[in-house]
Amino acid sequence: MVGNRNTRSLAKSVRFMSAMLVAGSMLLSACSPKAEQAASEGSGSGSGSSGKQVTLSVEVFDRGNSPSGYTIKDNYWTRWVQEKFGTPNQIQMNYVPVPRSEEVEKLNVLMASGGDVPDIVFTYDSSTFYRYALQGGLTDLTELIDQYGPNLKKFLGDEVLNYGKVEGKLYAVPAKRSNLGKYSSFIRKDWLDKLSLPVPQTTDELYSTLKAFKEKDPGGTGGKVIPLGMTIAPAQYEPLIWSFIKETTEEQKYTLTQQLGSRDYPILLPGFKDALQFMNKLYNEGLMSRDFGLDEDKKKMSEDISTGKVGFFSEDDTNIYYADGTYETLQSNVKSAELQAVDVYTNEKGEHAKPEYAPVGLYVMIPKSSKHAVEAVKYLDWMASGDVLFNMQTGVEGENYTMKDGIPVALENPTEEAKNRMFNAGDMTLITNGQQLGSPEKNKEAKALQFPPKYQDGAREALKISNSDTVPPVLMDRPIEAQAKYGNTLLDKFNEMIVKTTTVKPEQFEAVYDSLMKDYMASGGQAVLDERTKVYGEMKSK
């Protein structure tokens, strides 16, 4: 199974790099002197100065879910935007569909086309954004946003805008995340009650609780009890691992962190080895899912939770609370089952350390070849003004939502017309990832209210936990090329290290850990460390 996963990852990596090479060579032609002159002319004039109508092309995800009467290019919100923004500004809005499942590949083709690329494009992939910026394929927005984006700057703030910068220049408008929390943990409260045990508050107390679950089997599983549900997906192992990471200096944080894909990995930080050794202890004492290394998609763990075998697990903060989700299925199978959100794993300072999301979702970019950079910035700025974003995210009051204590709550049974209106609303609001209501507290409450009423209090507690004692990602001032080059390989090596060091006999742990760490460093880990150390030194010298 692991070998198959590596093969798939390698094949995906080869396809991705091939596409990047094609796009990279063609981007050079898109950034020719002629293209740069056109971009310069476009950036220097707005629609209002010429008095002529212009066409602003905007990429939009096509998820293949357009309801009857609507298309991705022509629907309630495209018409609304045209009426409220386009027509008053003499701008004809044009939407360019891109299949969500082929986001990066199609974007590469668009970018390579030069003059046919939309004026506004976007990606979730930071490596793709950095590559376009370094190849000269993007418009420098530093001065444009100062001049035409006051609402946008205020809405995003410096922390978010910094993620769109490369070596001090702004090349992307980052979409602002509404909730930075990632993970919560959950325990079978009914099992605790049956054994007259308190809710554990620390890692040591959790260990004792897990042993009690195994020895006394309060769920009556007939020996099939799984005290700790585990997979090889980040939501399960990250809360455990990060709680073992020791306090670090600024230099250690910047240089020893390894970013693979969109996540920071603490593989070189002090305490990482201790985390793996603890996992090894849990596994060898029969306190953890036996085949967790094969459960990359979390299906086996979800099945075990739903059938009442798992006593404790970590998960994406509110993931279990969806209608017909894991918790509801568990309660349909085991009537007395009760899950309680808990914050248990503790570090050396007594904190429940866990990573948080970067404050950025999409990277919204304006290609260098665009002749309408001004209009593009004006469009994004308009979206951040007044109640535009609120309207686009919530729809029509009384038809799509009602207000409850200042929070819009979606109607449980909207009309077909009202439901169809919102099918692509999330993809139209490019400047945000998640609902924005003016404060993190309101954002979290709005998210809790999305769940069935019986689970809303649990969702509130899980959101509180996921946003407590969080470790923010480390932002370098320019991309680390070695991370992009070796990232896929290193991620496979990282997963292999977790699985093998966890499942070996305790007396073999040291030798296996040393061997796998040596392999990891030789496979690109050392190159990442060297480059991050060099970039950090240059950042400090500025």
Coordinates of C-alpha atoms in Angstrom, one line a residue:
M1 CA 0.0 0.0 0.0
V2 CA 2.8 2.4 0.9
G3 CA 4.6 1.6 -2.3
N4 CA 1.5 2.3 -4.4
R5 CA 1.1 5.6 -2.6
N6 CA 4.7 6.5 -3.5
T7 CA 4.1 5.6 -7.1
R8 CA 1.0 7.7 -7.3
S9 CA 2.8 10.6 -5.7
L10 CA 5.8 10.3 -8.0
A11 CA 3.6 10.1 -11.1
K12 CA 1.7 13.2 -9.9
S13 CA 4.9 15.0 -9.3
V14 CA 6.3 14.1 -12.8
R15 CA 3.1 15.4 -14.4
F16 CA 3.2 18.6 -12.3
M17 CA 6.8 19.3 -13.1
S18 CA 6.3 18.7 -16.8
A19 CA 3.5 21.1 -16.9
M20 CA 5.6 23.6 -14.9
L21 CA 8.4 23.3 -17.4
V22 CA 6.1 24.0 -20.3
A23 CA 4.4 26.9 -18.6
G24 CA 7.8 28.3 -17.5
S25 CA 9.2 28.4 -21.0
M26 CA 6.1 29.9 -22.4
L27 CA 5.8 32.5 -19.7
L28 CA 9.0 34.0 -20.9
S29 CA 7.3 34.8 -24.2
A30 CA 4.3 36.1 -22.3
C31 CA 6.6 38.5 -20.6
S32 CA 8.3 39.8 -23.8
P33 CA 8.9 43.6 -24.1
K34 CA 5.7 43.8 -26.2
A35 CA 3.7 42.1 -23.4
E36 CA 5.3 44.2 -20.8
Q37 CA 4.5 47.4 -22.7
A38 CA 0.9 46.3 -23.0
A39 CA 0.7 45.5 -19.3
S40 CA 2.3 48.9 -18.5
E41 CA -0.3 50.7 -20.6
G42 CA -3.1 48.7 -19.0
S43 CA -1.9 49.4 -15.5
G44 CA -1.8 53.1 -16.2
S45 CA -5.3 53.7 -17.2
G46 CA -8.7 52.9 -15.6
S47 CA -12.0 52.5 -17.4
G48 CA -13.1 55.9 -16.2
S49 CA -10.2 57.8 -17.8
S50 CA -10.9 56.7 -21.3
G51 CA -14.7 56.7 -21.1
K52 CA -14.8 53.4 -23.1
Q53 CA -16.2 50.1 -21.9
V54 CA -13.6 47.5 -21.3
T55 CA -13.9 43.7 -20.7
L56 CA -12.6 42.3 -17.4
S57 CA -12.0 38.5 -17.6
V58 CA -12.0 36.6 -14.3
E59 CA -11.2 32.9 -13.7
V60 CA -13.9 31.0 -11.9
F61 CA -14.0 27.4 -10.7
D62 CA -16.3 25.0 -12.6
R63 CA -17.4 22.3 -10.2
G64 CA -19.9 20.8 -12.6
N65 CA -22.8 21.7 -10.3
S66 CA -24.7 24.4 -12.2
P67 CA -28.4 24.1 -11.5
S68 CA -31.0 24.3 -14.2
G69 CA -31.2 27.8 -15.7
Y70 CA -27.7 28.8 -14.7
T71 CA -24.2 28.3 -16.0
I72 CA -20.8 29.1 -14.5
K73 CA -20.6 32.1 -16.8
D74 CA -24.3 33.3 -16.4
N75 CA -26.0 32.9 -13.0
Y76 CA -27.5 35.0 -10.2
W77 CA -24.2 36.3 -8.9
T78 CA -22.5 37.0 -12.3
R79 CA -25.6 39.1 -13.2
W80 CA -25.6 40.8 -9.7
V81 CA -21.9 41.7 -10.1
Q82 CA -22.5 43.1 -13.6
E83 CA -25.4 45.2 -12.3
K84 CA -23.7 46.5 -9.1
F85 CA -20.1 46.8 -10.3
G86 CA -19.6 46.3 -14.0
T87 CA -22.2 48.5 -15.6
P88 CA -21.7 51.5 -13.3
N89 CA -17.9 51.4 -14.1
Q90 CA -18.3 50.7 -17.8
I91 CA -16.8 47.2 -17.4
Q92 CA -18.2 44.1 -19.0
M93 CA -17.5 41.2 -16.8
N94 CA -16.4 37.9 -18.4
Y95 CA -15.9 34.7 -16.5
V96 CA -13.5 32.0 -17.7
P97 CA -14.4 28.5 -16.3
V98 CA -11.6 26.3 -15.0
P99 CA -12.4 22.8 -13.7
R100 CA -11.7 22.6 -10.0
S101 CA -10.1 19.2 -10.3
E102 CA -7.6 20.5 -12.9
E103 CA -6.9 23.8 -11.3
V104 CA -3.1 24.0 -11.6
E105 CA -2.9 22.2 -15.0
K106 CA -5.4 24.5 -16.6
L107 CA -3.9 27.6 -15.0
N108 CA -0.6 26.7 -16.5
V109 CA -2.2 26.5 -20.0
L110 CA -3.9 29.8 -19.5
M111 CA -0.8 31.6 -18.2
A112 CA 1.2 30.2 -21.1
S113 CA -1.3 31.5 -23.6
G114 CA -0.2 35.1 -23.1
G115 CA -2.9 37.3 -24.4
D116 CA -5.7 34.9 -23.8
V117 CA -5.1 34.6 -20.0
P118 CA -7.8 36.2 -17.8
D119 CA -7.1 39.5 -16.0
I120 CA -7.7 37.7 -12.7
V121 CA -6.5 34.2 -12.0
F122 CA -5.9 32.3 -8.7
T123 CA -4.5 29.2 -7.1
Y124 CA -4.4 27.5 -3.8
D125 CA -0.9 26.3 -4.4
S126 CA 1.8 28.6 -3.0
S127 CA 4.5 27.0 -5.1
T128 CA 2.6 27.8 -8.3
F129 CA 2.2 31.4 -7.2
Y130 CA 5.9 31.8 -6.3
R131 CA 7.0 30.3 -9.6
Y132 CA 4.9 32.7 -11.6
A133 CA 6.2 35.7 -9.5
L134 CA 9.9 34.7 -9.9
Q135 CA 9.5 34.1 -13.6
G136 CA 8.1 37.6 -14.1
G137 CA 4.7 36.5 -15.1
L138 CA 2.7 38.6 -12.6
T139 CA 1.9 42.3 -12.2
D140 CA 3.5 44.0 -9.3
L141 CA 0.5 45.2 -7.3
T142 CA 2.4 47.2 -4.7
E143 CA 1.5 50.7 -6.0
L144 CA -1.8 49.6 -7.6
I145 CA -3.3 48.4 -4.3
D146 CA -2.2 51.6 -2.6
Q147 CA -3.9 53.7 -5.2
Y148 CA -7.0 51.7 -6.0
G149 CA -7.5 49.2 -3.2
P150 CA -8.0 51.1 0.2
N151 CA -11.0 48.8 1.2
L152 CA -9.0 45.8 0.2
K153 CA -6.0 46.8 2.2
K154 CA -8.1 47.4 5.3
F155 CA -10.0 44.2 4.9
L156 CA -6.9 42.0 4.5
G157 CA -4.5 43.7 6.8
D158 CA -0.7 43.5 6.7
E159 CA -0.5 40.0 8.1
V160 CA -2.5 38.5 5.2
L161 CA -1.0 40.8 2.5
N162 CA 2.5 39.6 3.5
Y163 CA 1.7 36.2 2.1
G164 CA 1.3 37.8 -1.3
K165 CA 4.7 39.3 -1.3
V166 CA 7.9 38.0 -2.8
E167 CA 11.1 39.9 -1.7
G168 CA 9.0 42.9 -0.6
K169 CA 6.8 43.3 -3.7
L170 CA 3.1 42.4 -3.8
Y171 CA 2.4 39.9 -6.5
A172 CA -0.8 38.4 -5.2
V173 CA -3.9 39.4 -3.3
P174 CA -4.3 36.6 -0.7
A175 CA -7.8 35.5 0.2
K176 CA -8.3 36.0 4.0
R177 CA -9.2 32.9 6.0
S178 CA -12.2 33.3 8.3
N179 CA -11.0 30.6 10.8
L180 CA -7.4 29.7 11.5
G181 CA -8.1 26.8 13.8
K182 CA -7.3 23.3 12.6
Y183 CA -7.7 20.6 15.1
S184 CA -9.7 19.4 18.1
S185 CA -9.7 16.1 20.0
F186 CA -12.7 14.0 21.1
I187 CA -13.3 11.4 23.8
R188 CA -16.1 9.0 24.5
K189 CA -17.6 10.8 27.5
D190 CA -20.0 7.8 28.1
W191 CA -17.0 5.5 28.5
L192 CA -15.5 7.9 31.1
D193 CA -18.7 8.0 33.0
K194 CA -19.1 4.2 32.9
L195 CA -15.6 3.9 34.5
S196 CA -16.1 6.9 36.8
L197 CA -13.1 8.6 35.2
P198 CA -12.6 12.4 34.9
V199 CA -12.0 14.0 31.5
P200 CA -8.2 13.9 31.0
Q201 CA -6.4 17.2 31.0
T202 CA -2.8 16.3 30.2
T203 CA -0.9 13.8 28.1
D204 CA -0.1 11.7 31.1
E205 CA -3.7 11.6 32.2
L206 CA -4.7 10.6 28.6
Y207 CA -2.2 7.7 28.7
S208 CA -3.8 6.4 31.9
T209 CA -7.3 6.8 30.4
L210 CA -6.3 4.9 27.2
K211 CA -4.9 2.0 29.3
A212 CA -8.2 1.9 31.2
F213 CA -10.2 1.8 28.0
K214 CA -8.1 -1.1 26.8
E215 CA -8.2 -3.1 30.0
K216 CA -11.9 -2.6 30.9
D217 CA -13.4 -2.2 27.4
P218 CA -16.3 0.1 28.5
G219 CA -17.9 -0.1 25.1
G220 CA -18.3 -3.8 25.2
T221 CA -16.5 -4.4 21.9
G222 CA -15.5 -7.9 22.8
G223 CA -11.8 -7.1 22.7
K224 CA -11.9 -5.0 19.6
V225 CA -11.5 -1.7 21.5
I226 CA -9.2 0.9 19.9
P227 CA -8.3 3.3 22.8
L228 CA -6.6 5.8 20.4
G229 CA -7.8 6.2 16.8
M230 CA -4.9 7.0 14.5
T231 CA -4.3 7.4 10.7
I232 CA -1.4 8.7 8.6
A233 CA -3.4 11.9 7.9
P234 CA -2.2 15.1 9.6
A235 CA -5.4 15.7 11.6
Q236 CA -4.7 12.6 13.7
Y237 CA -0.9 12.8 14.3
E238 CA -0.2 16.6 14.2
P239 CA -1.8 17.5 17.6
L240 CA 0.2 14.7 19.3
I241 CA 3.5 15.5 17.6
W242 CA 3.4 19.3 18.0
S243 CA 2.7 18.9 21.7
F244 CA 6.1 17.4 22.2
I245 CA 8.0 20.2 20.4
K246 CA 10.1 22.1 22.8
E247 CA 10.3 25.9 23.0
T248 CA 12.5 27.2 20.2
T249 CA 14.5 30.3 19.4
E250 CA 13.6 32.4 16.4
E251 CA 16.5 31.0 14.4
Q252 CA 15.5 27.4 15.1
K253 CA 11.9 28.2 14.1
Y254 CA 12.9 29.6 10.8
T255 CA 15.7 27.3 9.9
L256 CA 14.7 23.9 11.3
T257 CA 11.1 23.9 10.2
Q258 CA 10.5 22.1 6.9
Q259 CA 7.6 23.2 4.8
L260 CA 6.3 20.3 2.6
G261 CA 3.4 21.4 0.5
S262 CA 1.2 23.9 2.5
R263 CA 2.2 22.6 6.0
D264 CA 5.0 23.2 8.3
Y265 CA 6.7 20.0 9.6
P266 CA 8.7 20.0 12.8
I267 CA 10.9 17.1 11.8
L268 CA 14.1 18.8 12.8
L269 CA 12.8 20.7 15.8
P270 CA 13.7 19.6 19.3
G271 CA 11.1 17.2 20.7
F272 CA 10.1 15.5 17.4
K273 CA 12.0 12.3 18.3
D274 CA 10.2 12.3 21.7
A275 CA 6.8 12.4 19.9
L276 CA 7.7 9.4 17.8
Q277 CA 8.9 7.5 20.8
F278 CA 5.6 8.2 22.6
M279 CA 3.7 6.9 19.6
N280 CA 5.9 3.8 19.6
K281 CA 5.0 3.2 23.2
L282 CA 1.3 3.6 22.5
Y283 CA 1.4 1.2 19.6
N284 CA 3.4 -1.5 21.3
E285 CA 1.1 -1.4 24.3
G286 CA -1.9 -2.0 22.0
L287 CA -3.4 1.5 22.6
M288 CA -3.4 2.7 19.0
S289 CA -5.0 1.7 15.7
R290 CA -3.0 -1.3 14.4
D291 CA -3.1 -0.5 10.7
F292 CA -3.0 3.3 10.9
G293 CA -0.2 3.5 8.3
L294 CA -2.5 2.2 5.6
D295 CA -5.4 4.6 6.5
E296 CA -4.4 7.7 4.5
D297 CA -8.0 8.6 3.6
K298 CA -9.2 8.1 7.2
K299 CA -12.0 5.7 6.1
K300 CA -11.0 2.9 8.4
M301 CA -10.8 5.2 11.5
S302 CA -14.1 6.8 10.6
E303 CA -15.7 3.3 10.4
D304 CA -14.2 2.3 13.7
I305 CA -15.5 5.5 15.4
S306 CA -18.9 5.0 13.8
T307 CA -19.2 1.4 15.0
G308 CA -18.2 2.4 18.6
K309 CA -14.7 0.9 18.8
V310 CA -12.7 4.1 19.3
G311 CA -12.3 5.9 22.7
F312 CA -10.2 8.9 21.7
F313 CA -9.1 10.6 18.5
S314 CA -8.1 13.9 17.0
E315 CA -9.8 15.4 13.9
D316 CA -10.3 18.5 11.8
D317 CA -12.1 20.7 14.4
T318 CA -15.8 20.4 13.4
N319 CA -15.6 17.5 11.0
I320 CA -17.6 15.0 13.0
Y321 CA -20.6 17.3 13.4
Y322 CA -22.0 17.4 9.9
A323 CA -25.4 16.0 9.3
D324 CA -25.1 12.2 8.5
G325 CA -21.4 12.5 9.6
T326 CA -19.3 10.4 11.9
Y327 CA -21.0 11.4 15.1
E328 CA -24.5 11.0 13.9
T329 CA -23.7 7.6 12.5
L330 CA -22.1 6.6 15.8
Q331 CA -25.2 7.6 17.7
S332 CA -27.4 5.7 15.3
N333 CA -25.3 2.6 16.0
V334 CA -24.7 3.1 19.7
K335 CA -27.6 5.0 21.3
S336 CA -25.7 5.9 24.5
A337 CA -22.6 7.2 22.7
E338 CA -21.5 10.7 23.6
L339 CA -18.4 12.4 22.2
Q340 CA -16.9 15.4 24.0
A341 CA -14.4 17.8 22.5
V342 CA -11.3 18.0 24.6
D343 CA -7.8 19.6 24.6
V344 CA -5.5 17.1 26.1
Y345 CA -2.0 16.9 24.6
T346 CA 0.3 19.1 26.7
N347 CA 3.8 20.5 26.0
E348 CA 6.6 21.2 28.5
K349 CA 4.9 24.6 29.4
G350 CA 1.5 23.0 30.0
E351 CA 0.0 24.4 26.8
H352 CA -2.0 22.4 24.3
A353 CA 0.2 23.3 21.3
K354 CA -1.2 22.6 17.8
P355 CA -0.6 24.2 14.4
E356 CA -3.0 26.7 12.9
Y357 CA -3.7 27.5 9.3
A358 CA -1.9 30.3 7.5
P359 CA -4.3 33.3 7.2
V360 CA -4.4 32.9 3.5
G361 CA -6.5 30.7 1.3
L362 CA -6.3 31.5 -2.4
Y363 CA -3.6 33.5 -4.1
V364 CA -5.4 35.9 -6.4
M365 CA -3.1 37.2 -9.2
I366 CA -3.1 39.6 -12.1
P367 CA -0.9 38.3 -15.0
K368 CA 1.7 40.6 -16.3
S369 CA 0.1 40.5 -19.8
S370 CA -3.2 41.9 -18.5
K371 CA -4.2 45.3 -19.9
H372 CA -6.7 45.9 -17.1
A373 CA -4.8 45.6 -13.9
V374 CA -6.4 48.8 -12.6
E375 CA -9.9 47.5 -13.2
A376 CA -9.0 44.1 -11.7
V377 CA -7.8 45.8 -8.4
K378 CA -10.9 48.0 -8.4
Y379 CA -13.1 44.9 -8.7
L380 CA -11.4 43.2 -5.7
D381 CA -11.6 46.5 -3.8
W382 CA -15.3 46.8 -4.5
M383 CA -15.8 43.3 -3.2
A384 CA -14.3 44.5 0.1
S385 CA -16.4 47.6 0.4
G386 CA -19.7 48.1 2.2
D387 CA -21.9 45.1 2.4
V388 CA -20.9 43.5 -0.9
L389 CA -19.1 40.5 0.6
F390 CA -21.9 40.0 3.1
N391 CA -24.6 39.9 0.4
M392 CA -22.6 37.6 -1.8
Q393 CA -21.9 35.1 1.0
T394 CA -25.4 35.0 2.5
G395 CA -27.9 35.7 -0.3
V396 CA -31.3 37.3 0.2
E397 CA -32.6 37.8 3.7
G398 CA -35.8 35.8 4.3
E399 CA -35.1 33.6 1.3
N400 CA -31.6 32.3 2.1
Y401 CA -31.1 33.3 5.7
T402 CA -32.5 35.0 8.8
M403 CA -30.6 37.0 11.4
K404 CA -30.0 35.6 14.9
D405 CA -28.2 37.8 17.4
G406 CA -26.3 39.6 14.5
I407 CA -25.4 36.3 12.8
P408 CA -26.9 35.2 9.4
V409 CA -28.4 31.7 9.8
A410 CA -29.2 29.7 6.6
L411 CA -32.8 28.6 6.3
E412 CA -33.2 24.9 6.8
N413 CA -35.7 24.5 3.9
P414 CA -35.1 27.2 1.3
T415 CA -37.0 27.3 -1.9
E416 CA -35.3 25.7 -5.0
E417 CA -34.8 29.2 -6.4
A418 CA -33.1 30.4 -3.2
K419 CA -30.9 27.3 -3.0
N420 CA -29.8 27.5 -6.6
R421 CA -28.9 31.1 -6.2
M422 CA -26.0 30.2 -3.8
F423 CA -24.5 27.2 -5.8
N424 CA -21.3 29.1 -6.7
A425 CA -21.3 32.0 -4.1
G426 CA -18.2 30.7 -2.4
D427 CA -16.2 30.7 -5.6
M428 CA -17.3 34.2 -6.5
T429 CA -16.0 35.8 -3.3
L430 CA -12.3 35.6 -4.3
I431 CA -11.0 37.7 -1.4
T432 CA -12.0 35.4 1.4
N433 CA -11.8 31.8 2.4
G434 CA -14.9 31.2 4.6
Q435 CA -17.6 33.5 5.9
Q436 CA -16.5 37.0 7.1
L437 CA -18.7 38.8 9.6
G438 CA -16.3 41.3 10.9
S439 CA -14.7 39.4 13.8
P440 CA -13.2 35.9 14.5
E441 CA -15.9 35.4 17.2
K442 CA -18.7 36.0 14.8
N443 CA -17.0 33.9 12.1
K444 CA -16.8 31.0 14.5
E445 CA -20.4 31.3 15.7
A446 CA -21.6 31.4 12.1
K447 CA -19.7 28.2 11.5
A448 CA -21.2 26.5 14.5
L449 CA -24.7 27.5 13.4
Q450 CA -24.1 25.6 10.2
F451 CA -24.5 22.3 12.0
P452 CA -27.6 20.5 13.3
P453 CA -28.9 22.1 16.4
K454 CA -28.0 19.1 18.6
Y455 CA -24.3 19.4 17.7
Q456 CA -23.9 23.2 17.8
D457 CA -22.6 23.4 21.4
G458 CA -20.1 20.7 20.6
A459 CA -19.0 22.5 17.5
R460 CA -18.5 25.7 19.5
E461 CA -16.3 23.9 22.0
A462 CA -14.3 22.3 19.2
L463 CA -13.8 25.6 17.5
K464 CA -12.6 27.1 20.7
I465 CA -10.1 24.3 21.2
S466 CA -8.8 24.5 17.6
N467 CA -8.1 28.2 18.1
S468 CA -6.3 27.8 21.4
D469 CA -2.5 27.6 22.0
T470 CA -1.9 27.5 18.3
V471 CA 1.4 27.5 16.5
P472 CA 1.4 29.9 13.5
P473 CA 3.2 28.9 10.3
V474 CA 6.6 30.3 9.5
L475 CA 6.7 32.8 6.6
M476 CA 10.0 33.3 4.8
D477 CA 10.3 36.4 2.7
R478 CA 10.8 34.4 -0.5
P479 CA 10.1 30.9 -1.7
I480 CA 12.5 28.1 -0.7
E481 CA 13.3 26.3 -4.0
A482 CA 14.5 23.1 -2.3
Q483 CA 11.1 22.7 -0.7
A484 CA 9.4 22.8 -4.1
K485 CA 12.0 20.5 -5.6
Y486 CA 12.0 17.8 -2.9
G487 CA 8.7 18.3 -1.2
N488 CA 6.8 15.3 -2.6
T489 CA 9.7 13.0 -1.9
L490 CA 10.3 14.3 1.6
L491 CA 6.6 14.0 2.5
D492 CA 6.7 10.3 1.6
K493 CA 9.8 10.0 3.6
F494 CA 8.2 11.7 6.6
N495 CA 5.2 9.5 6.5
E496 CA 7.4 6.4 6.2
M497 CA 9.3 7.6 9.3
I498 CA 6.1 8.0 11.3
V499 CA 4.9 4.6 10.4
K500 CA 8.1 2.6 10.8
T501 CA 9.3 4.3 14.0
T502 CA 5.9 3.8 15.6
T503 CA 5.5 0.1 14.7
V504 CA 8.9 -1.3 15.4
K505 CA 9.8 -3.0 18.7
P506 CA 10.9 -0.5 21.4
E507 CA 14.4 -1.9 21.4
Q508 CA 14.7 -1.2 17.6
F509 CA 13.4 2.4 17.8
E510 CA 16.8 4.2 18.0
A511 CA 18.4 2.4 15.1
V512 CA 15.4 2.7 12.8
Y513 CA 14.9 6.4 13.7
D514 CA 18.6 7.2 13.0
S515 CA 18.5 5.3 9.7
L516 CA 15.3 7.0 8.5
M517 CA 16.4 10.4 9.5
K518 CA 19.7 10.0 7.6
D519 CA 17.7 8.9 4.5
Y520 CA 15.4 11.9 4.9
M521 CA 18.2 14.4 5.1
A522 CA 20.0 12.8 2.1
S523 CA 16.8 12.9 0.0
G524 CA 16.5 16.7 0.2
G525 CA 16.0 17.5 3.9
Q526 CA 19.6 18.8 4.1
A527 CA 19.1 21.0 1.0
V528 CA 16.0 22.5 2.6
L529 CA 17.8 23.1 5.8
D530 CA 20.8 24.8 4.1
E531 CA 18.5 27.1 2.0
R532 CA 16.3 28.1 4.9
T533 CA 19.4 28.9 6.9
K534 CA 20.8 31.0 4.1
V535 CA 17.5 32.9 3.5
Y536 CA 17.0 33.5 7.3
G537 CA 20.5 35.0 7.5
E538 CA 19.7 37.3 4.6
M539 CA 16.4 38.3 6.2
K540 CA 18.2 39.2 9.4
S541 CA 20.8 41.3 7.7
K542 CA 18.3 43.5 6.0

